[in-house]
Short mmCIF file of C-alpha atoms and ligand atoms in Angstrom, two decimals:
data_model
loop_
_atom_site.label_atom_id
_atom_site.label_comp_id
_atom_site.label_asym_id
_atom_site.label_seq_id
_atom_site.Cartn_x
_atom_site.Cartn_y
_atom_site.Cartn_z
CA MET A 366 -16.19 -17.83 -25.90
CA GLY A 367 -16.17 -14.04 -25.67
CA LEU A 368 -14.79 -11.45 -28.01
CA PRO A 369 -11.74 -12.47 -30.05
CA PRO A 370 -8.52 -10.59 -29.23
CA PHE A 371 -9.28 -6.97 -30.11
CA ASN A 372 -6.71 -5.89 -32.70
CA VAL A 373 -6.51 -2.18 -33.18
CA SER A 374 -6.68 -1.80 -36.96
CA GLY A 375 -3.26 -1.80 -38.58
CA SER A 376 -1.46 -1.79 -35.23
CA PRO A 377 0.24 -4.40 -33.04
CA PHE A 378 -2.02 -3.86 -30.00
CA SER A 379 -4.56 -6.36 -28.62
CA VAL A 380 -6.85 -6.39 -25.60
CA VAL A 381 -7.47 -9.85 -24.11
CA PRO A 382 -9.05 -11.41 -21.00
CA ILE A 383 -6.09 -12.51 -18.90
CA HIS A 384 -7.46 -15.97 -18.11
CA ASN A 385 -7.04 -16.84 -21.81
CA TYR A 386 -3.37 -15.80 -21.64
CA PRO A 387 -2.07 -16.85 -18.19
CA GLU A 388 1.50 -16.32 -19.40
CA LEU A 389 0.79 -12.56 -19.14
CA MET A 390 -0.06 -12.70 -15.42
CA LYS A 391 3.43 -12.07 -14.05
CA LYS A 392 3.97 -8.97 -16.22
CA THR A 393 0.46 -7.72 -15.36
CA CYS A 394 1.19 -8.19 -11.68
CA GLU A 395 4.36 -6.06 -12.09
CA LEU A 396 2.41 -3.35 -13.92
CA ILE A 397 -0.29 -3.09 -11.22
CA ASN A 398 2.31 -3.22 -8.45
CA SER A 399 4.31 -0.41 -10.06
CA GLU A 400 1.31 1.84 -9.29
CA TRP A 401 -0.17 0.26 -6.15
CA PRO A 402 2.49 -1.91 -4.41
CA ARG A 403 1.02 -5.01 -2.75
CA SER A 404 2.19 -8.58 -2.23
CA GLU A 405 2.72 -10.51 -5.45
CA THR A 406 0.78 -13.44 -3.96
CA ALA A 407 -2.32 -11.29 -3.41
CA ARG A 408 -2.06 -9.79 -6.89
CA MET A 409 -1.62 -13.18 -8.55
CA ARG A 410 -4.59 -14.57 -6.61
CA SER A 411 -6.76 -11.73 -7.90
CA LEU A 412 -5.60 -12.25 -11.51
CA GLU A 413 -6.06 -16.02 -11.25
CA ALA A 414 -9.70 -15.48 -10.26
CA SER A 415 -10.41 -13.98 -13.70
CA CYS A 416 -13.03 -15.96 -15.63
CA ASP A 417 -15.51 -15.79 -18.53
CA THR A 418 -18.11 -14.08 -16.30
CA LEU A 419 -17.06 -11.85 -13.38
CA PRO A 420 -14.50 -11.11 -12.07
CA CYS A 421 -12.59 -10.57 -15.29
CA SER A 422 -9.21 -8.89 -15.79
CA LEU A 423 -8.46 -7.42 -19.22
CA VAL A 424 -4.99 -6.48 -20.48
CA LEU A 425 -3.73 -4.40 -23.38
CA THR A 426 -0.70 -6.14 -24.84
CA THR A 427 1.82 -5.55 -27.64
CA ASP A 428 5.22 -6.78 -28.96
CA GLY A 429 3.72 -10.12 -29.99
CA MET A 430 2.06 -10.39 -26.57
CA ASN A 431 5.39 -10.02 -24.78
CA ARG A 432 4.57 -6.66 -23.22
CA VAL A 433 1.61 -5.57 -21.06
CA ILE A 434 0.75 -1.87 -21.43
CA ALA A 435 -2.52 -1.57 -19.51
CA HIS A 436 -4.88 -3.45 -17.18
CA CYS A 437 -8.39 -3.17 -15.75
CA LYS A 438 -10.54 -5.47 -13.62
CA LEU A 439 -14.31 -5.93 -13.85
CA SER A 440 -16.11 -7.12 -10.70
CA GLN A 441 -19.65 -7.94 -9.63
CA ILE A 442 -21.77 -5.44 -7.72
CA PRO A 443 -23.97 -7.54 -5.40
CA SER A 444 -26.87 -5.06 -5.46
CA LYS A 445 -26.75 -4.38 -9.23
CA LYS A 446 -26.91 -7.53 -11.31
CA MET A 447 -27.00 -5.71 -14.66
CA ALA A 448 -23.88 -3.66 -13.98
CA CYS A 449 -20.26 -4.15 -12.97
CA PHE A 450 -17.53 -2.23 -11.18
CA ILE A 451 -14.29 -1.39 -12.98
CA GLU A 452 -11.16 -0.97 -10.89
CA SER A 453 -7.35 -1.10 -10.99
CA VAL A 454 -7.31 0.73 -14.32
CA VAL A 455 -3.63 1.37 -14.99
CA VAL A 456 -1.45 2.25 -17.98
CA ASP A 457 2.33 1.69 -17.95
CA LYS A 458 3.93 4.99 -16.85
CA SER A 459 6.00 5.24 -20.06
CA CYS A 460 2.88 4.89 -22.23
CA ARG A 461 0.50 7.39 -20.61
CA GLY A 462 -1.05 10.24 -22.59
CA GLN A 463 -1.14 8.24 -25.85
CA GLY A 464 -4.74 7.02 -25.81
CA PHE A 465 -4.14 3.59 -24.25
CA GLY A 466 -6.30 4.33 -21.20
CA LYS A 467 -9.17 5.31 -23.47
CA LEU A 468 -8.55 2.22 -25.61
CA ILE A 469 -8.70 -0.35 -22.81
CA MET A 470 -11.78 1.38 -21.34
CA LYS A 471 -13.53 1.24 -24.74
CA PHE A 472 -12.76 -2.46 -25.03
CA ALA A 473 -13.95 -3.07 -21.45
CA GLU A 474 -17.24 -1.30 -22.25
CA ASP A 475 -17.74 -3.36 -25.45
CA TYR A 476 -16.89 -6.53 -23.53
CA CYS A 477 -19.44 -5.71 -20.81
CA ARG A 478 -22.17 -4.88 -23.34
CA ILE A 479 -21.60 -7.60 -25.95
CA VAL A 480 -20.15 -10.54 -24.01
CA LEU A 481 -21.53 -10.05 -20.49
CA ASP A 482 -24.83 -8.38 -21.54
CA LEU A 483 -24.47 -5.66 -18.91
CA LYS A 484 -26.13 -2.25 -19.04
CA ALA A 485 -23.82 -0.02 -17.00
CA ILE A 486 -20.33 0.33 -15.53
CA TYR A 487 -19.60 1.97 -12.16
CA LEU A 488 -16.27 3.04 -10.68
CA SER A 489 -14.73 5.07 -7.90
CA THR A 490 -11.73 7.33 -8.18
CA ILE A 491 -9.89 9.75 -5.95
CA ASP A 492 -8.10 11.90 -8.52
CA GLN A 493 -8.74 10.62 -12.06
CA ASP A 494 -12.33 11.82 -12.50
CA GLY A 495 -11.12 14.20 -15.26
CA PHE A 496 -10.06 11.19 -17.35
CA TYR A 497 -13.36 9.36 -16.80
CA GLU A 498 -15.40 12.48 -17.55
CA ARG A 499 -13.46 12.84 -20.80
CA ILE A 500 -14.55 9.33 -21.85
CA GLY A 501 -18.21 9.75 -20.95
CA TYR A 502 -18.60 8.82 -17.26
CA GLU A 503 -20.90 10.88 -15.04
CA TYR A 504 -20.82 11.45 -11.30
CA CYS A 505 -23.30 9.32 -9.34
CA ALA A 506 -24.25 8.38 -5.78
CA PRO A 507 -21.85 6.05 -3.90
CA ILE A 508 -22.53 2.34 -4.32
CA SER A 509 -21.70 -0.48 -1.93
CA MET A 510 -19.54 -3.33 -3.20
CA TYR A 511 -20.49 -5.52 -0.24
CA GLY A 512 -24.26 -5.99 -0.47
CA PRO A 513 -27.29 -3.87 0.47
CA ARG A 514 -26.85 -3.97 4.27
CA HIS A 515 -23.13 -3.27 4.34
CA CYS A 516 -22.06 0.08 5.73
CA GLU A 517 -18.57 1.33 4.83
CA LEU A 518 -16.65 2.76 7.77
CA PRO A 519 -15.88 6.44 7.35
CA SER A 520 -12.23 7.01 6.45
CA LEU A 521 -10.22 9.80 4.84
CA GLU A 522 -9.78 7.57 1.76
CA ASN A 523 -13.54 6.93 1.41
CA ALA A 524 -14.38 10.61 1.96
CA LYS A 525 -12.18 11.52 -1.03
CA LYS A 526 -13.69 8.91 -3.38
CA LYS A 527 -15.90 10.06 -6.23
CA TYR A 528 -18.29 7.56 -7.78
CA MET A 529 -19.02 7.60 -11.49
CA LYS A 530 -21.21 5.67 -13.91
CA LYS A 531 -21.60 5.09 -17.65
CA VAL A 532 -24.73 3.61 -19.22
CA LEU A 533 -23.66 1.27 -22.02
N1 LIG B 914 -7.75 14.56 -16.28
C1 LIG B 914 -8.37 15.02 -17.39
N2 LIG B 914 -8.23 14.43 -18.62
C2 LIG B 914 -7.40 13.37 -18.70
C3 LIG B 914 -6.72 12.84 -17.59
C4 LIG B 914 -6.91 13.49 -16.32
N3 LIG B 914 -6.32 13.04 -15.18
N4 LIG B 914 -5.99 11.76 -17.98
C5 LIG B 914 -6.22 11.64 -19.31
N5 LIG B 914 -7.07 12.59 -19.74
C6 LIG B 914 -7.61 12.79 -21.09
C7 LIG B 914 -6.50 12.86 -22.15
O1 LIG B 914 -6.04 14.17 -22.32
C8 LIG B 914 -7.22 12.32 -23.38
O2 LIG B 914 -8.02 13.35 -23.92
P1 LIG B 914 -8.29 13.44 -25.53
O3 LIG B 914 -9.24 12.30 -25.84
O4 LIG B 914 -8.89 14.77 -25.70
O5 LIG B 914 -6.96 13.28 -26.20
C9 LIG B 914 -8.18 11.27 -22.80
O6 LIG B 914 -8.36 11.63 -21.42
C10 LIG B 914 -7.66 9.86 -22.90
O7 LIG B 914 -6.38 9.81 -22.26
P2 LIG B 914 -5.41 8.57 -22.41
O8 LIG B 914 -4.16 8.98 -23.11
O9 LIG B 914 -6.15 7.41 -22.97
O10 LIG B 914 -5.07 8.30 -20.87
P3 LIG B 914 -3.88 7.39 -20.30
O11 LIG B 914 -3.46 6.36 -21.27
O12 LIG B 914 -2.81 8.28 -19.77
O13 LIG B 914 -4.60 6.62 -19.07
C11 LIG B 914 -4.94 6.63 -16.69
C12 LIG B 914 -5.22 7.34 -18.03
C13 LIG B 914 -5.44 5.18 -16.76
C14 LIG B 914 -5.70 7.34 -15.58
C15 LIG B 914 -3.41 6.67 -16.43
O14 LIG B 914 -3.01 7.99 -16.28
C16 LIG B 914 -2.94 5.87 -15.22
O15 LIG B 914 -2.62 4.70 -15.32
N6 LIG B 914 -2.85 6.55 -14.03
C17 LIG B 914 -2.35 5.93 -12.80
C18 LIG B 914 -3.29 4.90 -12.24
C19 LIG B 914 -4.66 5.48 -11.90
O16 LIG B 914 -4.77 6.49 -11.22
N7 LIG B 914 -5.69 4.81 -12.42
C20 LIG B 914 -7.09 5.16 -12.19
C21 LIG B 914 -7.54 4.59 -10.89
S1 LIG B 914 -9.31 4.72 -10.67
C22 LIG B 914 -9.94 3.25 -11.26
O17 LIG B 914 -9.22 2.30 -11.49
C23 LIG B 914 -11.43 3.18 -11.49
#
């Protein structure tokens, strides 16, 4: 079930859940690793966990589904059943600044609202809050991804994170 492939009117671009198109996993893995290098095994395991509920990885594809331009992953938030966490949002370096980031985020929001019946999306970012502000996200208090009693250890990385939210 779910939304059909989202075809941008009159253009060759589609956004699809990756578990419906496993042949795109290798290219998606390369795209994510070009931004945040990590073992291919770990990346593939994360993509292979994508399903009709959460977690779910979405990809923006073109060239007859032979090219992956963008990716994002939606995950559960244990303490917020009516919301999800979006992460690993990435657009191919050669395609940035052309509206593809905004496009995959819009599809992800529609997917959360229509298919998953969720009411809000949360995220954290170190340096892309300008992009998320531009597409309607607002700063919010930090949320835990590990359950109500989990306490994140202080680290330089965590101190720099900004949390943002959009009500759908
Ligand atoms: N600061 C302010 N505004 C921005 C920024 C920014 N850093 N980036 C884009 N915008 C604006 C654009 O000017 C555009 O404005 P407009 O609607 O007035 O024309 C609008 O936001 C949409 O921009 P897009 O062209 O859709 O953005 P793009 O395709 O370049 O994707 C992205 C943005 C995903 C951040 C891309 O630059 C990227 O892949 N960066 C590297 C990976 C990364 O840092 N990802 C975010 C990690 S945080 C997370 O995953 C939750």
